[in-house]
mmCIF file of C-alpha atoms in Angstrom:
data_model
loop_
_atom_site.group_PDB
_atom_site.id
_atom_site.type_symbol
_atom_site.label_atom_id
_atom_site.label_comp_id
_atom_site.label_asym_id
_atom_site.label_seq_id
_atom_site.Cartn_x
_atom_site.Cartn_y
_atom_site.Cartn_z
ATOM 1 C CA GLU A 1183 0.000 0.000 0.000
ATOM 2 C CA ALA A 1184 1.460 3.335 -1.082
ATOM 3 C CA ASP A 1185 2.270 5.841 1.636
ATOM 4 C CA ILE A 1186 3.024 8.586 -0.848
ATOM 5 C CA TYR A 1187 0.319 9.823 -3.138
ATOM 6 C CA GLN A 1188 0.467 11.773 -6.350
ATOM 7 C CA THR A 1189 -2.432 13.360 -8.167
ATOM 8 C CA PRO A 1190 -3.454 13.528 -10.890
ATOM 9 C CA ARG A 1191 -2.184 10.271 -12.334
ATOM 10 C CA TYR A 1192 -2.507 11.587 -15.899
ATOM 11 C CA LEU A 1193 -2.958 15.164 -17.084
ATOM 12 C CA VAL A 1194 -3.420 16.567 -20.588
ATOM 13 C CA ILE A 1195 -3.431 20.331 -20.652
ATOM 14 C CA GLY A 1196 -3.155 23.174 -23.145
ATOM 15 C CA THR A 1197 -0.136 25.400 -23.612
ATOM 16 C CA GLY A 1198 -0.046 28.402 -21.290
ATOM 17 C CA LYS A 1199 -2.140 26.870 -18.520
ATOM 18 C CA LYS A 1200 -1.047 26.902 -14.906
ATOM 19 C CA ILE A 1201 -0.899 23.489 -13.277
ATOM 20 C CA THR A 1202 -0.101 22.086 -9.857
ATOM 21 C CA LEU A 1203 0.979 18.499 -9.341
ATOM 22 C CA GLU A 1204 0.132 17.241 -5.880
ATOM 23 C CA CYS A 1205 2.289 15.028 -3.678
ATOM 24 C CA SER A 1206 1.456 13.939 -0.147
ATOM 25 C CA GLN A 1207 3.041 11.448 2.214
ATOM 26 C CA THR A 1208 1.778 10.014 5.476
ATOM 27 C CA MET A 1209 5.102 8.769 6.841
ATOM 28 C CA GLY A 1210 6.205 11.996 8.521
ATOM 29 C CA HIS A 1211 9.353 12.166 6.402
ATOM 30 C CA ASP A 1212 11.165 15.493 6.393
ATOM 31 C CA LYS A 1213 12.992 15.014 3.102
ATOM 32 C CA MET A 1214 11.009 15.057 -0.132
ATOM 33 C CA TYR A 1215 12.009 15.138 -3.792
ATOM 34 C CA TRP A 1216 10.677 15.718 -7.299
ATOM 35 C CA TYR A 1217 12.153 13.877 -10.257
ATOM 36 C CA GLN A 1218 11.459 14.287 -13.962
ATOM 37 C CA GLN A 1219 11.684 11.226 -16.161
ATOM 38 C CA ASP A 1220 11.026 10.778 -19.862
ATOM 39 C CA PRO A 1221 9.855 7.288 -20.908
ATOM 40 C CA GLY A 1222 12.691 4.780 -20.854
ATOM 41 C CA MET A 1223 15.169 7.353 -19.630
ATOM 42 C CA GLU A 1224 17.082 8.328 -16.509
ATOM 43 C CA LEU A 1225 15.702 10.019 -13.404
ATOM 44 C CA HIS A 1226 16.552 13.715 -13.075
ATOM 45 C CA LEU A 1227 16.234 15.559 -9.767
ATOM 46 C CA ILE A 1228 14.464 18.904 -10.239
ATOM 47 C CA HIS A 1229 13.534 19.962 -6.671
ATOM 48 C CA TYR A 1230 13.983 18.821 -3.110
ATOM 49 C CA SER A 1231 13.096 19.850 0.409
ATOM 50 C CA TYR A 1232 14.630 18.993 3.772
ATOM 51 C CA GLY A 1233 11.614 20.144 5.737
ATOM 52 C CA VAL A 1234 8.977 22.807 6.157
ATOM 53 C CA ASN A 1235 9.907 26.088 4.436
ATOM 54 C CA SER A 1236 12.972 24.459 2.869
ATOM 55 C CA THR A 1237 13.161 24.098 -0.923
ATOM 56 C CA GLU A 1238 16.135 23.693 -3.231
ATOM 57 C CA LYS A 1239 16.636 23.319 -6.955
ATOM 58 C CA GLY A 1240 17.919 19.989 -8.174
ATOM 59 C CA ASP A 1241 20.492 18.943 -10.720
ATOM 60 C CA LEU A 1242 18.265 19.483 -13.764
ATOM 61 C CA SER A 1243 17.099 23.007 -14.442
ATOM 62 C CA SER A 1244 13.331 23.267 -14.385
ATOM 63 C CA GLU A 1245 10.837 26.068 -14.913
ATOM 64 C CA SER A 1246 8.645 24.584 -12.200
ATOM 65 C CA THR A 1247 8.480 25.769 -8.597
ATOM 66 C CA VAL A 1248 7.711 23.959 -5.353
ATOM 67 C CA SER A 1249 6.537 24.835 -1.880
ATOM 68 C CA ARG A 1250 6.685 23.069 1.497
ATOM 69 C CA ILE A 1251 4.262 24.620 3.935
ATOM 70 C CA ARG A 1252 3.384 21.338 5.627
ATOM 71 C CA THR A 1253 5.575 18.301 6.242
ATOM 72 C CA GLU A 1254 3.238 15.960 4.418
ATOM 73 C CA HIS A 1255 2.625 18.091 1.334
ATOM 74 C CA PHE A 1256 5.087 19.014 -1.464
ATOM 75 C CA PRO A 1257 3.275 20.393 -4.530
ATOM 76 C CA LEU A 1258 4.959 21.284 -7.816
ATOM 77 C CA THR A 1259 3.646 24.163 -9.937
ATOM 78 C CA LEU A 1260 4.126 25.158 -13.555
ATOM 79 C CA GLU A 1261 2.943 28.734 -14.093
ATOM 80 C CA SER A 1262 2.683 28.408 -17.875
ATOM 81 C CA ALA A 1263 2.842 24.920 -19.312
ATOM 82 C CA ARG A 1264 4.638 24.289 -22.594
ATOM 83 C CA PRO A 1265 4.986 21.171 -24.766
ATOM 84 C CA SER A 1266 8.600 20.857 -23.576
ATOM 85 C CA HIS A 1267 7.195 20.145 -20.087
ATOM 86 C CA THR A 1268 5.642 16.925 -21.313
ATOM 87 C CA SER A 1269 7.141 14.201 -19.139
ATOM 88 C CA GLN A 1270 6.553 12.000 -16.116
ATOM 89 C CA TYR A 1271 6.971 13.660 -12.724
ATOM 90 C CA LEU A 1272 7.822 11.464 -9.746
ATOM 91 C CA CYS A 1273 7.632 12.493 -6.112
ATOM 92 C CA ALA A 1274 9.580 10.703 -3.375
ATOM 93 C CA SER A 1275 10.272 10.958 0.319
ATOM 94 C CA MET A 1276 13.293 9.656 2.183
ATOM 95 C CA SER A 1277 13.130 7.403 5.225
ATOM 96 C CA ARG A 1278 15.589 7.510 8.126
ATOM 97 C CA THR A 1279 17.519 4.650 6.533
ATOM 98 C CA GLY A 1280 18.175 6.764 3.444
ATOM 99 C CA ALA A 1281 15.918 4.923 1.004
ATOM 100 C CA TYR A 1282 13.249 6.613 -1.075
ATOM 101 C CA THR A 1283 9.613 5.732 -1.324
ATOM 102 C CA PHE A 1284 8.209 6.905 -4.654
ATOM 103 C CA GLY A 1285 4.718 7.851 -5.648
ATOM 104 C CA SER A 1286 3.104 6.415 -8.759
ATOM 105 C CA GLY A 1287 3.932 9.525 -10.756
ATOM 106 C CA THR A 1288 2.025 12.065 -12.809
ATOM 107 C CA ARG A 1289 2.249 11.715 -16.575
ATOM 108 C CA LEU A 1290 1.896 15.220 -17.986
ATOM 109 C CA THR A 1291 1.151 15.977 -21.622
ATOM 110 C CA VAL A 1292 1.059 19.587 -22.792
ATOM 111 C CA VAL A 1293 -0.611 20.110 -26.150
ATOM 112 C CA GLY B 199 8.715 16.755 -24.788
ATOM 113 C CA GLU B 200 12.430 17.006 -25.229
ATOM 114 C CA SER B 201 14.236 13.983 -23.873
ATOM 115 C CA VAL B 202 17.249 14.523 -21.681
ATOM 116 C CA GLY B 203 20.009 11.987 -21.192
ATOM 117 C CA LEU B 204 20.835 8.596 -22.588
ATOM 118 C CA HIS B 205 18.582 5.700 -23.510
ATOM 119 C CA LEU B 206 18.975 2.864 -21.061
ATOM 120 C CA PRO B 207 21.024 -0.266 -21.850
ATOM 121 C CA THR B 208 19.005 -3.449 -22.261
ATOM 122 C CA LEU B 209 19.580 -6.937 -20.893
ATOM 123 C CA SER B 210 17.652 -9.743 -22.579
ATOM 124 C CA VAL B 211 17.270 -12.985 -20.631
ATOM 125 C CA GLN B 212 15.529 -16.270 -21.308
ATOM 126 C CA GLU B 213 12.636 -16.969 -18.975
ATOM 127 C CA GLY B 214 13.807 -19.246 -16.188
ATOM 128 C CA ASP B 215 17.448 -18.217 -16.441
ATOM 129 C CA ASN B 216 19.224 -16.091 -13.853
ATOM 130 C CA SER B 217 19.686 -12.375 -14.530
ATOM 131 C CA ILE B 218 22.656 -10.315 -13.427
ATOM 132 C CA ILE B 219 22.434 -6.542 -13.593
ATOM 133 C CA ASN B 220 25.592 -4.584 -12.911
ATOM 134 C CA CYS B 221 26.188 -1.087 -11.653
ATOM 135 C CA ALA B 222 29.265 1.007 -10.988
ATOM 136 C CA TYR B 223 28.818 3.578 -8.249
ATOM 137 C CA SER B 224 30.623 6.865 -8.058
ATOM 138 C CA ASN B 225 31.127 8.041 -4.480
ATOM 139 C CA SER B 226 33.752 6.324 -2.328
ATOM 140 C CA ALA B 227 31.998 7.723 0.745
ATOM 141 C CA SER B 228 28.703 5.987 -0.110
ATOM 142 C CA ASP B 229 27.823 3.379 2.479
ATOM 143 C CA TYR B 230 24.265 2.491 1.655
ATOM 144 C CA PHE B 231 23.087 1.021 -1.637
ATOM 145 C CA ILE B 232 19.634 0.300 -2.959
ATOM 146 C CA TRP B 233 18.149 -1.406 -5.989
ATOM 147 C CA TYR B 234 14.858 -0.153 -7.430
ATOM 148 C CA LYS B 235 12.539 -1.768 -9.968
ATOM 149 C CA GLN B 236 10.433 0.423 -12.215
ATOM 150 C CA GLU B 237 7.660 -1.121 -14.258
ATOM 151 C CA SER B 238 6.197 0.706 -17.215
ATOM 152 C CA GLY B 239 4.042 3.656 -16.167
ATOM 153 C CA LYS B 240 4.848 3.312 -12.468
ATOM 154 C CA GLY B 241 7.179 4.847 -9.937
ATOM 155 C CA PRO B 242 10.348 2.986 -8.867
ATOM 156 C CA GLN B 243 9.835 0.380 -6.152
ATOM 157 C CA PHE B 244 12.365 -0.646 -3.515
ATOM 158 C CA ILE B 245 13.721 -4.182 -4.083
ATOM 159 C CA ILE B 246 16.658 -4.683 -1.758
ATOM 160 C CA ASP B 247 19.345 -2.700 -0.002
ATOM 161 C CA ILE B 248 22.789 -3.335 1.428
ATOM 162 C CA ARG B 249 25.112 -1.463 3.741
ATOM 163 C CA SER B 250 28.818 -1.169 3.156
ATOM 164 C CA ASN B 251 29.694 -3.450 6.076
ATOM 165 C CA MET B 252 28.260 -6.345 4.053
ATOM 166 C CA ASP B 253 29.259 -7.785 0.692
ATOM 167 C CA LYS B 254 26.168 -9.877 0.037
ATOM 168 C CA ARG B 255 22.514 -9.768 0.947
ATOM 169 C CA GLN B 256 19.736 -12.075 -0.139
ATOM 170 C CA GLY B 257 16.037 -11.546 -0.528
ATOM 171 C CA GLN B 258 13.318 -13.532 -2.170
ATOM 172 C CA ARG B 259 14.820 -14.568 -5.543
ATOM 173 C CA VAL B 260 17.135 -11.562 -5.464
ATOM 174 C CA THR B 261 20.712 -11.176 -4.252
ATOM 175 C CA VAL B 262 22.767 -8.007 -4.112
ATOM 176 C CA LEU B 263 26.554 -8.173 -4.193
ATOM 177 C CA LEU B 264 28.777 -5.279 -3.213
ATOM 178 C CA ASN B 265 32.446 -4.941 -4.134
ATOM 179 C CA LYS B 266 33.752 -1.807 -2.478
ATOM 180 C CA THR B 267 37.253 -2.259 -3.852
ATOM 181 C CA VAL B 268 36.113 -1.600 -7.400
ATOM 182 C CA LYS B 269 32.936 0.308 -6.457
ATOM 183 C CA HIS B 270 30.686 -2.242 -8.108
ATOM 184 C CA LEU B 271 27.206 -3.388 -7.266
ATOM 185 C CA SER B 272 25.225 -6.198 -8.848
ATOM 186 C CA LEU B 273 21.680 -7.499 -8.635
ATOM 187 C CA GLN B 274 21.047 -11.163 -9.309
ATOM 188 C CA ILE B 275 17.545 -12.381 -10.031
ATOM 189 C CA ALA B 276 17.036 -16.125 -9.855
ATOM 190 C CA ALA B 277 14.717 -17.967 -12.247
ATOM 191 C CA THR B 278 13.690 -14.826 -14.111
ATOM 192 C CA GLN B 279 9.967 -14.523 -14.738
ATOM 193 C CA PRO B 280 7.939 -12.352 -17.161
ATOM 194 C CA GLY B 281 6.934 -10.165 -14.216
ATOM 195 C CA ASP B 282 10.574 -9.233 -13.758
ATOM 196 C CA SER B 283 10.482 -7.184 -16.969
ATOM 197 C CA ALA B 284 11.240 -3.648 -15.867
ATOM 198 C CA VAL B 285 13.938 -1.032 -15.601
ATOM 199 C CA TYR B 286 16.312 -1.564 -12.685
ATOM 200 C CA PHE B 287 18.126 1.337 -11.058
ATOM 201 C CA CYS B 288 20.956 1.116 -8.571
ATOM 202 C CA ALA B 289 21.252 3.952 -6.081
ATOM 203 C CA GLU B 290 23.830 5.051 -3.544
ATOM 204 C CA ASN B 291 23.680 7.222 -0.445
ATOM 205 C CA VAL B 292 25.824 8.259 2.461
ATOM 206 C CA TYR B 293 23.858 6.887 5.411
ATOM 207 C CA SER B 294 25.273 9.164 8.084
ATOM 208 C CA SER B 295 24.404 12.298 6.152
ATOM 209 C CA ALA B 296 21.574 11.080 3.990
ATOM 210 C CA SER B 297 20.537 13.911 1.747
ATOM 211 C CA LYS B 298 20.103 12.934 -1.882
ATOM 212 C CA ILE B 299 20.267 9.517 -3.425
ATOM 213 C CA ILE B 300 22.486 9.223 -6.483
ATOM 214 C CA PHE B 301 20.854 7.037 -9.119
ATOM 215 C CA GLY B 302 22.643 4.992 -11.717
ATOM 216 C CA SER B 303 21.508 5.233 -15.308
ATOM 217 C CA GLY B 304 19.351 2.112 -15.138
ATOM 218 C CA THR B 305 19.131 -1.151 -17.080
ATOM 219 C CA ARG B 306 16.074 -2.413 -18.936
ATOM 220 C CA LEU B 307 15.501 -6.132 -18.360
ATOM 221 C CA SER B 308 13.489 -7.916 -21.040
ATOM 222 C CA ILE B 309 12.438 -11.550 -20.805
ATOM 223 C CA ARG B 310 12.370 -13.908 -23.786
ATOM 224 C CA PRO B 311 9.683 -16.603 -23.600
#
């Protein structure tokens, strides 16, 4: 049973729209992460957070932004979606052992 | 969308045979290693982990081997089944200062009937 939840599972949206991808975890983990992954490709870290009010940019430059107002919630926002944003977005949280638990992902298509 | 990075290498295995997926890790300070399985359209799932004070750990049908001398990690899957078809990622972390996991590039495992 998943302890980290991402919504929506799939999203098709028009160019220029603002979107927010939701990620919530019930494990009380402080550290949370967003990865971008194209089909059949590597995982690329785009944002992470070490706790409430902490956000950092990852290794891959992204036009998205994140916020961390509550421990359990780590949403990702695109102010103006473009076709180049089409990808899968994966959210994860880190346990005390140092392993990630991933959500099921949001597959975003911008048309 | 524009793809970033390299396409993953593929390992093709006959159903019923053993699979061995290899990974070279990068950080000499890493002391915690994890293998993830990612099926099509899903997020990566934890398979097995190993700490640097061990060189072998076994799970159900899976074994992870760690060679710190050459910074090499391998995942062995016994009696490979169609359900094992997935992309497998190795990952490394520094347990005492766990911050970000470093992922390997991944290997796609395909099963021949």
